[in-house]
CSV table of C-alpha atoms and ligand atoms in Angstrom, one decimal:
chain,number,residue,atom,x,y,z
A,1,MET,CA,47.4,0.6,2.9
A,2,ARG,CA,43.6,-0.8,3.3
A,3,ILE,CA,41.5,-1.6,6.1
A,4,ALA,CA,38.5,-2.4,7.1
A,5,VAL,CA,36.6,-1.5,10.6
A,6,ILE,CA,34.0,-4.0,11.7
A,7,GLY,CA,31.4,-1.9,14.3
A,8,THR,CA,30.8,1.7,13.4
A,9,GLY,CA,29.9,3.1,16.8
A,10,TYR,CA,31.5,5.7,18.7
A,11,VAL,CA,35.0,4.4,18.4
A,12,GLY,CA,34.3,2.3,14.8
A,13,LEU,CA,33.2,5.3,13.0
A,14,VAL,CA,35.7,7.7,14.2
A,15,SER,CA,38.9,5.2,14.2
A,16,GLY,CA,37.8,4.3,10.6
A,17,THR,CA,37.2,8.1,9.5
A,18,CYS,CA,40.5,9.2,11.1
A,19,PHE,CA,42.8,6.5,9.4
A,20,SER,CA,41.0,7.7,5.9
A,21,GLU,CA,42.3,11.3,7.1
A,22,PHE,CA,45.6,9.6,7.2
A,23,GLY,CA,45.2,8.6,3.9
A,24,VAL,CA,44.4,5.0,4.6
A,25,SER,CA,41.7,3.5,2.2
A,26,VAL,CA,38.6,2.4,4.8
A,27,THR,CA,35.8,0.1,4.6
A,28,CYS,CA,33.8,0.4,7.7
A,29,VAL,CA,31.3,-2.5,8.5
A,30,ASP,CA,27.9,-2.6,10.6
A,31,MET,CA,25.5,-5.2,10.6
A,32,ASP,CA,23.0,-2.6,11.6
A,33,ALA,CA,21.6,-1.8,7.8
A,34,ALA,CA,20.0,1.4,8.8
A,35,LYS,CA,23.0,3.0,10.3
A,36,ILE,CA,25.1,2.2,7.1
A,37,GLU,CA,22.1,3.6,5.1
A,38,ARG,CA,22.3,6.8,7.2
A,39,LEU,CA,26.3,7.2,7.0
A,40,ARG,CA,25.8,6.6,3.0
A,41,ARG,CA,23.9,9.5,3.0
A,42,GLY,CA,26.2,11.5,4.9
A,43,GLU,CA,24.0,11.5,8.2
A,44,MET,CA,25.8,11.1,11.0
A,45,PRO,CA,24.2,8.1,13.5
A,46,ILE,CA,26.0,9.8,16.3
A,47,TYR,CA,26.8,13.4,17.8
A,48,GLU,CA,30.5,13.9,17.8
A,49,PRO,CA,32.2,17.3,16.9
A,50,ARG,CA,34.0,17.6,13.4
A,51,LEU,CA,32.9,14.3,12.5
A,52,GLU,CA,30.5,14.7,9.7
A,53,GLY,CA,32.9,16.9,7.8
A,54,LEU,CA,35.6,14.5,8.0
A,55,VAL,CA,33.3,11.8,6.7
A,56,ALA,CA,31.9,13.9,3.8
A,57,ALA,CA,35.5,15.0,2.5
A,58,ASN,CA,36.8,11.4,2.8
A,59,MET,CA,34.1,9.6,0.9
A,60,ALA,CA,34.5,12.4,-1.6
A,61,ALA,CA,37.7,11.7,-1.7
A,62,GLY,CA,37.1,7.9,-2.3
A,63,ARG,CA,38.9,6.8,0.7
A,64,LEU,CA,36.3,6.0,3.1
A,65,ALA,CA,33.1,3.5,2.3
A,66,PHE,CA,30.5,2.3,4.5
A,67,THR,CA,28.9,-1.5,4.2
A,68,THR,CA,26.9,-4.2,6.0
A,69,GLU,CA,29.3,-6.9,4.0
A,70,LEU,CA,32.2,-8.1,5.5
A,71,ALA,CA,33.7,-10.3,3.3
A,72,PRO,CA,34.2,-7.9,0.2
A,73,ALA,CA,35.2,-5.4,2.9
A,74,ILE,CA,38.3,-7.0,4.1
A,75,GLU,CA,39.2,-9.0,1.0
A,76,GLY,CA,43.0,-7.9,0.6
A,77,ALA,CA,43.0,-5.7,3.8
A,78,ASP,CA,46.2,-5.1,5.6
A,79,ALA,CA,44.4,-5.2,8.8
A,80,VAL,CA,40.8,-5.7,10.0
A,81,PHE,CA,40.0,-3.6,13.3
A,82,ILE,CA,37.2,-5.1,15.6
A,83,ALA,CA,35.4,-2.1,17.1
A,84,VAL,CA,31.9,-3.6,18.3
A,85,GLY,CA,30.6,-3.0,21.6
A,86,THR,CA,31.6,-4.9,24.8
A,87,PRO,CA,29.0,-3.8,27.3
A,88,SER,CA,28.5,-5.2,30.8
A,89,ARG,CA,27.2,-8.9,30.9
A,90,ARG,CA,23.9,-9.1,32.7
A,91,GLY,CA,24.2,-10.5,36.1
A,92,ASP,CA,28.0,-10.8,36.9
A,93,GLY,CA,29.4,-7.4,35.7
A,94,HIS,CA,31.9,-9.1,33.0
A,95,ALA,CA,32.4,-7.9,29.5
A,96,ASP,CA,29.8,-9.3,27.2
A,97,LEU,CA,32.1,-10.8,24.4
A,98,SER,CA,29.4,-12.3,22.5
A,99,TYR,CA,29.8,-9.2,19.8
A,100,VAL,CA,33.7,-9.6,19.7
A,101,PHE,CA,33.4,-13.4,19.2
A,102,THR,CA,30.9,-13.3,16.8
A,103,ALA,CA,33.0,-10.7,14.7
A,104,ALA,CA,36.0,-13.1,15.1
A,105,GLU,CA,34.2,-16.1,13.4
A,106,GLU,CA,33.0,-13.7,10.5
A,107,ILE,CA,36.4,-12.3,9.9
A,108,GLY,CA,37.8,-16.0,10.1
A,109,ARG,CA,34.9,-17.2,7.7
A,110,ALA,CA,35.8,-14.5,5.1
A,111,LEU,CA,39.8,-14.6,5.7
A,112,ALA,CA,39.5,-18.3,4.7
A,113,GLU,CA,37.3,-17.8,1.7
A,114,GLN,CA,39.7,-14.8,0.4
A,115,ARG,CA,40.8,-15.3,-3.1
A,116,THR,CA,43.7,-13.1,-2.6
A,117,GLU,CA,47.1,-14.5,-0.9
A,118,GLY,CA,47.7,-11.7,1.7
A,119,TYR,CA,48.4,-11.3,5.0
A,120,THR,CA,46.1,-9.6,7.5
A,121,VAL,CA,46.5,-8.2,11.3
A,122,VAL,CA,43.2,-8.7,13.1
A,123,VAL,CA,43.0,-6.0,15.5
A,124,THR,CA,41.0,-5.8,19.0
A,125,LYS,CA,40.1,-2.4,19.3
A,126,SER,CA,37.5,-2.9,21.5
A,127,THR,CA,38.0,-2.8,25.3
A,128,VAL,CA,38.5,-6.4,26.2
A,129,PRO,CA,39.4,-8.2,29.3
A,130,VAL,CA,43.0,-9.8,29.3
A,131,GLY,CA,43.3,-13.1,27.4
A,132,THR,CA,40.8,-12.0,24.8
A,133,GLY,CA,43.5,-11.6,22.3
A,134,ARG,CA,44.3,-15.2,22.5
A,135,GLU,CA,40.6,-16.2,22.2
A,136,VAL,CA,40.5,-14.2,19.1
A,137,ALA,CA,43.2,-16.0,17.7
A,138,ASP,CA,41.6,-19.5,18.8
A,139,ILE,CA,38.6,-18.8,16.9
A,140,LEU,CA,40.5,-17.6,13.7
A,141,ARG,CA,42.7,-20.5,13.6
A,142,ARG,CA,39.9,-23.0,14.0
A,143,VAL,CA,37.7,-21.3,11.3
A,144,CYS,CA,40.5,-20.4,9.0
A,145,PRO,CA,43.6,-22.8,9.2
A,146,ASN,CA,45.6,-21.0,6.4
A,147,GLU,CA,47.8,-18.9,9.1
A,148,ARG,CA,47.9,-16.1,7.0
A,149,PHE,CA,47.0,-13.5,9.6
A,150,ASP,CA,48.4,-12.2,13.3
A,151,VAL,CA,45.9,-10.7,15.9
A,152,ALA,CA,46.9,-7.8,17.9
A,153,SER,CA,45.6,-5.4,20.6
A,154,ASN,CA,45.3,-1.7,19.9
A,155,PRO,CA,43.2,-0.3,22.7
A,156,GLU,CA,41.5,2.8,22.0
A,157,PHE,CA,41.7,6.2,24.6
A,158,LEU,CA,39.4,8.7,22.5
A,159,ARG,CA,37.1,10.5,24.8
A,160,GLU,CA,33.6,10.8,23.6
A,161,GLY,CA,33.0,15.0,22.6
A,162,SER,CA,36.8,15.3,21.4
A,163,ALA,CA,37.3,12.1,19.7
A,164,ILE,CA,38.3,13.5,16.7
A,165,GLU,CA,41.3,15.5,18.1
A,166,ASP,CA,41.9,12.6,20.6
A,167,PHE,CA,42.5,10.2,17.7
A,168,MET,CA,44.4,12.6,16.1
A,169,ARG,CA,46.8,13.6,18.5
A,170,PRO,CA,46.7,10.9,21.4
A,171,ASP,CA,48.9,10.9,24.2
A,172,ARG,CA,50.3,7.5,23.2
A,173,VAL,CA,49.2,4.5,21.1
A,174,VAL,CA,49.1,1.0,22.4
A,175,ILE,CA,50.0,-1.8,20.5
A,176,GLY,CA,50.0,-4.9,21.8
A,177,ALA,CA,51.1,-8.1,19.3
A,178,HIS,CA,53.4,-11.2,19.2
A,179,SER,CA,54.6,-11.1,15.7
A,180,ASP,CA,57.3,-8.2,14.2
A,181,ARG,CA,54.9,-8.5,11.2
A,182,ALA,CA,52.0,-7.6,12.6
A,183,ARG,CA,53.6,-4.7,14.5
A,184,GLU,CA,55.1,-3.2,11.3
A,185,VAL,CA,51.5,-3.2,9.8
A,186,MET,CA,50.7,-1.3,12.7
A,187,ARG,CA,53.4,1.1,12.6
A,188,GLN,CA,52.6,1.6,9.2
A,189,LEU,CA,49.0,2.4,9.6
A,190,TYR,CA,50.0,4.7,12.4
A,191,ARG,CA,52.5,6.1,10.3
A,192,PRO,CA,51.2,10.1,10.6
A,193,LEU,CA,51.7,9.9,14.4
A,194,TYR,CA,54.9,8.4,14.5
A,195,LEU,CA,56.0,11.0,12.5
A,196,SER,CA,54.6,13.7,14.5
A,197,GLU,CA,56.4,11.9,17.6
A,198,THR,CA,53.4,10.5,19.0
A,199,PRO,CA,54.8,7.5,21.6
A,200,MET,CA,54.2,4.5,20.5
A,201,LEU,CA,54.1,1.5,22.9
A,202,PHE,CA,54.4,-2.1,21.7
A,203,THR,CA,53.9,-4.7,24.4
A,204,GLU,CA,52.6,-8.2,24.6
A,205,ILE,CA,49.0,-8.5,23.6
A,206,GLU,CA,47.7,-9.3,27.3
A,207,THR,CA,49.6,-6.2,28.6
A,208,ALA,CA,47.9,-3.9,26.2
A,209,GLU,CA,44.7,-5.6,27.1
A,210,LEU,CA,45.4,-4.6,30.6
A,211,ILE,CA,46.9,-1.0,30.1
A,212,LYS,CA,43.4,0.1,29.0
A,213,TYR,CA,41.6,-1.4,31.9
A,214,ALA,CA,44.0,0.1,34.3
A,215,ALA,CA,43.8,3.5,32.5
A,216,ASN,CA,39.9,3.8,33.0
A,217,ALA,CA,40.1,2.5,36.6
A,218,PHE,CA,42.6,4.8,37.6
A,219,LEU,CA,40.7,7.7,36.1
A,220,ALA,CA,37.7,6.6,37.8
A,221,THR,CA,39.3,6.3,40.8
A,222,LYS,CA,40.6,9.9,40.7
A,223,ILE,CA,37.2,11.2,40.0
A,224,THR,CA,35.9,9.0,43.0
A,225,PHE,CA,38.6,10.4,45.3
A,226,ILE,CA,37.5,14.0,44.7
A,227,ASN,CA,34.0,13.3,45.3
A,228,GLU,CA,34.5,11.9,48.5
A,229,ILE,CA,37.0,14.9,49.3
A,230,ALA,CA,34.0,17.0,48.0
A,231,ASP,CA,31.4,15.5,50.5
A,232,LEU,CA,34.1,16.0,53.2
A,233,CYS,CA,34.1,19.6,52.1
A,234,GLU,CA,30.5,20.2,53.1
A,235,ARG,CA,30.7,18.7,56.4
A,236,VAL,CA,33.9,20.1,57.5
A,237,GLY,CA,33.5,23.8,55.4
A,238,GLY,CA,36.0,23.7,52.9
A,239,ASP,CA,35.8,24.2,48.9
A,240,VAL,CA,36.7,21.2,46.8
A,241,GLN,CA,37.6,23.5,43.6
A,242,ASP,CA,40.5,25.2,45.7
A,243,VAL,CA,41.2,21.5,47.2
A,244,ALA,CA,41.3,20.1,43.4
A,245,ARG,CA,43.8,23.0,42.5
A,246,GLY,CA,46.0,22.7,45.3
A,247,ILE,CA,46.7,19.1,45.0
A,248,GLY,CA,46.3,19.3,40.9
A,249,LEU,CA,49.4,21.8,40.8
A,250,ASP,CA,51.4,19.3,42.1
A,251,GLY,CA,53.0,17.5,39.0
A,252,ARG,CA,52.6,13.9,40.6
A,253,ILE,CA,49.0,14.5,40.8
A,254,GLY,CA,47.9,16.4,37.6
A,255,ARG,CA,44.6,18.9,37.4
A,256,LYS,CA,42.9,16.5,35.4
A,257,PHE,CA,39.9,14.3,36.6
A,258,LEU,CA,39.7,16.2,39.6
A,259,HIS,CA,36.4,17.6,39.1
A,260,ALA,CA,33.7,17.0,42.0
A,261,GLY,CA,30.5,16.1,40.6
A,262,PRO,CA,27.3,13.7,40.6
A,263,GLY,CA,29.5,10.4,39.8
A,264,PHE,CA,31.2,9.0,36.6
A,265,GLY,CA,28.9,7.6,33.9
A,266,GLY,CA,29.3,6.8,30.3
A,267,SER,CA,30.0,4.2,28.0
A,268,CYS,CA,33.4,3.2,29.5
A,269,PHE,CA,34.3,3.6,32.8
A,270,PRO,CA,31.4,2.0,35.2
A,271,LYS,CA,31.5,-1.1,32.7
A,272,ASP,CA,35.1,-1.2,32.5
A,273,CYS,CA,35.7,-1.1,36.3
A,274,LYS,CA,33.1,-4.0,36.8
A,275,ALA,CA,35.0,-6.2,34.4
A,276,LEU,CA,38.1,-5.1,35.7
A,277,VAL,CA,37.2,-6.3,39.2
A,278,ARG,CA,35.5,-9.4,37.5
A,279,THR,CA,39.3,-10.4,35.9
A,280,ALA,CA,40.4,-9.8,39.6
A,281,ARG,CA,38.3,-11.9,41.2
A,282,GLU,CA,38.7,-14.8,38.8
A,283,ALA,CA,42.5,-14.7,39.0
A,284,GLU,CA,41.9,-14.3,43.0
A,285,ALA,CA,43.8,-11.1,42.9
A,286,SER,CA,43.0,-8.3,45.5
A,287,LEU,CA,41.5,-5.2,43.6
A,288,SER,CA,39.9,-3.8,46.6
A,289,ILE,CA,40.6,-0.1,45.3
A,290,VAL,CA,38.5,-0.5,42.0
A,291,GLU,CA,35.6,-2.4,44.0
A,292,THR,CA,35.2,0.6,46.5
A,293,VAL,CA,35.4,2.8,43.6
A,294,VAL,CA,32.2,1.1,41.9
A,295,ALA,CA,30.3,0.9,44.9
A,296,VAL,CA,31.0,4.3,46.2
A,297,ASN,CA,30.1,5.8,42.7
A,298,GLU,CA,26.8,3.7,42.3
A,299,ALA,CA,25.8,4.9,45.8
A,300,ARG,CA,26.8,8.6,44.8
A,301,LYS,CA,24.3,8.8,42.4
A,302,ALA,CA,21.5,8.0,44.3
A,303,ARG,CA,22.5,10.1,47.0
A,304,MET,CA,22.3,13.0,44.6
A,305,ALA,CA,18.8,12.5,44.4
A,306,ASP,CA,18.4,13.1,48.2
A,307,LYS,CA,20.7,16.0,47.7
A,308,ILE,CA,18.2,17.6,45.4
A,309,VAL,CA,15.4,16.9,47.6
A,310,ASP,CA,16.8,18.4,50.7
A,311,ALA,CA,17.8,21.5,48.6
A,312,CYS,CA,14.3,21.7,48.0
A,313,GLY,CA,13.0,21.8,51.8
A,314,GLY,CA,12.8,18.0,52.0
A,315,THR,CA,10.2,17.1,49.6
A,316,VAL,CA,9.6,17.6,45.9
A,317,ALA,CA,6.2,16.3,45.8
A,318,GLY,CA,4.0,18.2,43.8
A,319,LYS,CA,6.9,20.6,42.8
A,320,THR,CA,8.5,21.1,39.2
A,321,LEU,CA,12.3,20.8,38.7
A,322,ALA,CA,14.1,22.1,35.4
A,323,VAL,CA,16.9,19.7,34.7
A,324,LEU,CA,19.8,21.2,31.8
A,325,GLY,CA,21.9,18.6,30.9
A,326,LEU,CA,20.9,14.9,30.5
A,327,THR,CA,24.2,13.0,28.7
A,328,PHE,CA,26.9,12.0,30.7
A,329,LYS,CA,28.9,14.5,29.5
A,330,PRO,CA,28.8,17.4,27.2
A,331,ASN,CA,29.5,17.3,23.4
A,332,THR,CA,27.9,13.8,23.2
A,333,ASP,CA,24.5,12.5,22.8
A,334,ASP,CA,25.6,9.3,24.7
A,335,MET,CA,23.4,8.5,27.5
A,336,ARG,CA,25.0,5.5,28.5
A,337,ASP,CA,25.1,5.1,32.3
A,338,ALA,CA,24.5,8.9,32.5
A,339,PRO,CA,24.0,10.1,36.0
A,340,SER,CA,20.8,11.3,35.0
A,341,LEU,CA,19.5,7.9,34.5
A,342,GLU,CA,19.9,7.3,37.9
A,343,ILE,CA,18.9,10.9,39.5
A,344,LEU,CA,15.6,11.6,37.5
A,345,PRO,CA,13.4,8.6,37.9
A,346,ARG,CA,14.1,9.0,41.7
A,347,LEU,CA,12.9,12.4,41.8
A,348,ALA,CA,10.1,11.4,39.7
A,349,ALA,CA,9.2,8.5,42.0
A,350,ALA,CA,9.3,11.2,44.8
A,351,GLY,CA,6.5,13.0,43.2
A,352,CYS,CA,7.7,16.0,41.0
A,353,THR,CA,7.2,17.2,37.5
A,354,ILE,CA,10.6,17.2,35.6
A,355,ARG,CA,11.3,19.7,32.6
A,356,ALA,CA,14.4,18.7,30.7
A,357,PHE,CA,16.6,19.9,27.6
A,358,ASP,CA,19.8,18.7,26.7
A,359,PRO,CA,21.7,20.0,23.4
A,360,GLU,CA,22.5,16.9,21.5
A,361,GLY,CA,20.7,14.2,24.1
A,362,VAL,CA,17.0,14.7,23.6
A,363,ALA,CA,16.7,11.7,20.7
A,364,GLU,CA,18.0,9.2,23.2
A,365,ALA,CA,17.1,10.2,26.3
A,366,LYS,CA,13.4,10.0,25.1
A,367,LYS,CA,13.9,6.7,24.7
A,368,LEU,CA,15.0,6.0,28.5
A,369,LEU,CA,13.2,8.6,30.3
A,370,PRO,CA,9.8,8.8,28.5
A,371,ASP,CA,8.3,10.7,31.2
A,372,LEU,CA,9.9,13.7,31.2
A,373,LEU,CA,8.6,17.1,30.0
A,374,TYR,CA,11.2,17.6,27.2
A,375,CYS,CA,11.7,21.5,26.3
A,376,ARG,CA,13.3,23.3,23.4
A,377,ASP,CA,15.8,25.3,25.1
A,378,ALA,CA,17.6,26.2,28.7
A,379,TYR,CA,15.0,29.2,29.5
A,380,GLU,CA,11.9,27.4,28.3
A,381,THR,CA,12.8,24.7,30.7
A,382,MET,CA,12.9,26.8,33.7
A,383,GLU,CA,9.6,28.6,33.5
A,384,GLY,CA,7.8,28.3,36.6
A,385,ALA,CA,10.1,25.4,37.9
A,386,ASP,CA,10.6,25.8,41.7
A,387,ALA,CA,14.3,24.7,41.1
A,388,LEU,CA,16.7,24.7,38.4
A,389,VAL,CA,19.2,21.3,38.5
A,390,LEU,CA,22.3,21.7,36.5
A,391,LEU,CA,23.2,17.8,35.5
A,392,THR,CA,25.8,18.3,32.6
A,393,GLU,CA,28.1,21.2,32.2
A,394,TRP,CA,27.2,21.9,28.2
A,395,ASN,CA,29.1,25.2,27.6
A,396,GLU,CA,25.8,26.9,26.6
A,397,PHE,CA,24.7,26.5,30.6
A,398,ARG,CA,27.9,28.2,31.8
A,399,ALA,CA,26.9,31.4,30.8
A,400,LEU,CA,23.0,31.9,31.7
A,401,ASP,CA,21.6,35.2,31.8
A,402,LEU,CA,21.0,34.8,35.7
A,403,ALA,CA,18.5,38.0,36.1
A,404,ARG,CA,16.5,36.2,33.8
A,405,VAL,CA,16.9,32.6,35.4
A,406,GLY,CA,15.8,34.6,38.6
A,407,ARG,CA,12.4,35.6,36.8
A,408,LEU,CA,11.6,32.5,35.2
A,409,LEU,CA,11.7,30.2,38.2
A,410,ALA,CA,8.9,30.3,40.7
A,411,GLU,CA,11.3,29.6,43.4
A,412,PRO,CA,14.9,31.0,43.3
A,413,LEU,CA,17.0,28.0,43.7
A,414,VAL,CA,19.7,26.4,41.7
A,415,ILE,CA,21.6,23.1,42.1
A,416,ASP,CA,24.7,22.7,40.4
A,417,LEU,CA,25.9,19.5,40.4
A,418,ARG,CA,29.1,20.5,38.2
A,419,ASN,CA,30.1,23.2,39.9
A,420,ILE,CA,30.0,25.5,36.9
A,421,TYR,CA,29.1,29.1,38.5
A,422,GLN,CA,30.4,30.6,41.3
A,423,PRO,CA,28.3,30.9,44.7
A,424,ALA,CA,29.3,34.7,44.7
A,425,GLU,CA,27.7,35.5,41.1
A,426,MET,CA,24.6,33.6,42.1
A,427,ALA,CA,24.4,35.4,45.4
A,428,THR,CA,24.4,38.8,43.4
A,429,ALA,CA,21.6,37.4,41.2
A,430,ARG,CA,19.7,36.7,44.4
A,431,LEU,CA,19.7,33.1,43.7
A,432,ARG,CA,20.0,30.3,46.3
A,433,TYR,CA,22.6,28.2,45.2
A,434,ILE,CA,23.7,24.5,45.9
A,435,SER,CA,26.9,23.1,44.5
A,436,VAL,CA,29.2,20.2,45.3
A,437,GLY,CA,31.7,20.5,47.8
A,438,ARG,CA,31.6,24.3,48.3
A,439,PRO,CA,29.9,26.4,50.8
A,440,SER,CA,26.2,26.9,49.9
A,441,GLN,CA,25.2,29.5,52.8
A,442,LEU,CA,27.0,32.2,50.2
A,443,GLY,CA,24.2,32.1,48.1
A,444,ARG,CA,21.2,32.2,50.2
A,445,ALA,CA,19.0,35.2,49.3
B,1,NAD,P1,28.9,1.2,20.3
B,1,NAD,O1,27.6,0.2,20.6
B,1,NAD,O2,28.6,2.4,19.9
B,1,NAD,O3,29.1,0.7,18.6
B,1,NAD,C1,29.3,-0.7,18.5
B,1,NAD,C2,28.8,-1.0,16.9
B,1,NAD,O4,29.2,-2.5,16.8
B,1,NAD,C3,27.4,-1.0,16.8
B,1,NAD,O5,27.0,-0.3,15.6
B,1,NAD,C4,26.6,-2.4,16.1
B,1,NAD,O6,26.0,-2.7,15.6
B,1,NAD,C5,28.1,-2.8,15.7
B,1,NAD,N1,28.3,-4.5,15.5
B,1,NAD,C6,28.0,-5.1,16.4
B,1,NAD,N2,28.3,-6.7,16.3
B,1,NAD,C7,28.7,-6.2,15.0
B,1,NAD,C8,29.2,-7.4,13.8
B,1,NAD,N3,29.3,-8.8,14.5
B,1,NAD,N4,29.5,-6.9,12.5
B,1,NAD,C9,29.4,-5.4,12.6
B,1,NAD,N5,29.1,-4.8,13.5
B,1,NAD,C10,28.8,-4.9,14.5
B,1,NAD,O7,30.1,1.2,20.7
B,1,NAD,P2,31.4,1.8,21.2
B,1,NAD,O8,30.9,3.0,22.2
B,1,NAD,O9,32.0,2.3,19.9
B,1,NAD,O10,32.6,1.2,21.5
B,1,NAD,C11,33.0,0.0,20.9
B,1,NAD,C12,34.4,-0.6,22.2
B,1,NAD,O11,35.2,0.6,21.8
B,1,NAD,C13,33.9,-0.9,23.1
B,1,NAD,O12,34.7,-2.4,23.6
B,1,NAD,C14,34.2,0.0,24.2
B,1,NAD,O13,34.4,0.0,25.5
B,1,NAD,C15,35.4,0.5,23.6
B,1,NAD,N6,35.9,2.1,23.7
B,1,NAD,C16,34.8,3.0,23.7
B,1,NAD,C17,35.0,4.6,23.7
B,1,NAD,C18,33.9,5.4,23.9
B,1,NAD,O14,34.3,6.7,24.2
B,1,NAD,N7,32.6,5.1,23.3
B,1,NAD,C19,36.3,4.7,24.1
B,1,NAD,C20,37.3,3.9,24.3
B,1,NAD,C21,36.9,2.4,24.0
C-alpha cells in the first residue's frame, strides 16, 4: 500500500515512520523546507526515543521518503493523512483549523489533477473538533468533484516520549468512516495491529472526533483531581502518593495519571480541553467539569511559583535558583504549554537569577526563556544556588548524588514539584525538602 502523510511534526513523523515499518510505502510531506532537508540528511527535527533509527532503516529500505511537494506524494496513494497542527486559536480557545483546511484544499486540488484513476481515503489524524471531517469533505468536494475519495477520522493517541511504542502497540485504534470502502483501506493499513488483536473501533466520523477530545479531557481531569487532593493533603496532613496508590488499586479508578505535580501542560491537554469547552458552549451543552479543570490547572501553575517563593522564606529577590527540567514531561524536547513557561518568568520577575538544565529541551527553551542561565548538566546548575527546583522528572534527575547536591547548594533546600524523592532520604542527606501533597517537615535539617 502507499500513503502520504501531510505534516511532519510529532504525530506525522512518528505515524509515517511507523506505517513504513509496517511495510507501507510512505511519503511524508511538510511545507517547512528546512525540516524536510534535515530529515533527508537523516537528522531528526524533534527528540523522540528510537525515532532516528527507525527513520534511517525505513529510508534505506526505500519505504520512507520526505518531500515538500504534495501533489506527487499523493499520486496513486491509498490514503492521505492530515497530521498538521491544530493549536489554540488566539482569543477564544477554539482549535485553529486553518492548517487542516489549507491541507484539505491542497489535497483536493492534487486529487483533481491526478493522472491515475484511483481511490483515496483522506484521513484526519490531527485532533479536530466534531464536525471538522464533514467540513474537510465539503472542501474536497468543492475543489475535486470527481468523488474518487472518502474522508475518515483516525485520531492519534500516542504520547510524546513513548510515541513509537504507543503507535506500534496502542491500546486501541479508532477509525471513523462512513463508507465500507474507506473502512477496508484503513483495516488494511492497520493490518499488523489487527493481527496482534489490538482493539479496532469503527465509528461514525463525528464519534471518532469526540473520542479523542473526551479521552484527553478525562485524563486532564484525573491529573487535576489528584492535584487538588494533594493540596488538601498539605493542609490536613496526608500523603498524596499513598492516597493515589490507595485509590488507584481500585480497578475502576486505575493507577495511571494520578501523579500530583505542577499542573498539566504539553501540546495537547491544555488546548484540547479549551477546544472541547468551546464546542460544548457552541452546542449549548454543559461541560462544567472540563471548564473547571482548565481554570484550576491554569491557576495551579501560577501558585507553584508562590510555593517556591514561600519555600525560599517568602522572597527570592537577589537569590539564585537551580532548575532541573524545562520540558512539559520527560523524554521529549517539546516545550509547548510547559509549566516552566508559567512558573519561571514569575520567579524571574520576583527578582531571582535562574540557572537551568534540561537533557533535551534547552534548544527550544532558549527561544522561549532567553533570560535563564543555561548549564551543561544537573550538578553545574546547582553550584552556589539557594535552592534546587525539580520541574520535570527526567530519569537522570531521579538518582542525584544527594551528598554532592548538599555540597553544591549554598542553601540545603530542594523543592520537588514531581515527588521523585522520598522525604526520608532527603532528611538523611540533611536537605530541607518540599514536595507536592506530602509532609514537608520530615526533610527539615
Ligand atoms: P507539530 O506542530 O509538531 O507539526 C505540524 C507540522 O505540520 C509542522 O511541521 C508544519 O510545518 C506542518 N504543516 C502545517 N501545515 C501544513 C501543510 N499545509 N502542508 C504541509 N505541512 C504542513 O504538530 P503535532 O504535535 O505533530 O500535532 C499534530 C496534530 O496531532 C495536532 O492536531 C495535535 O493535537 C495532534 N496530536 C498531537 C500529539 C502529540 O503528542 N504531539 C498526540 C496526539 C495528537
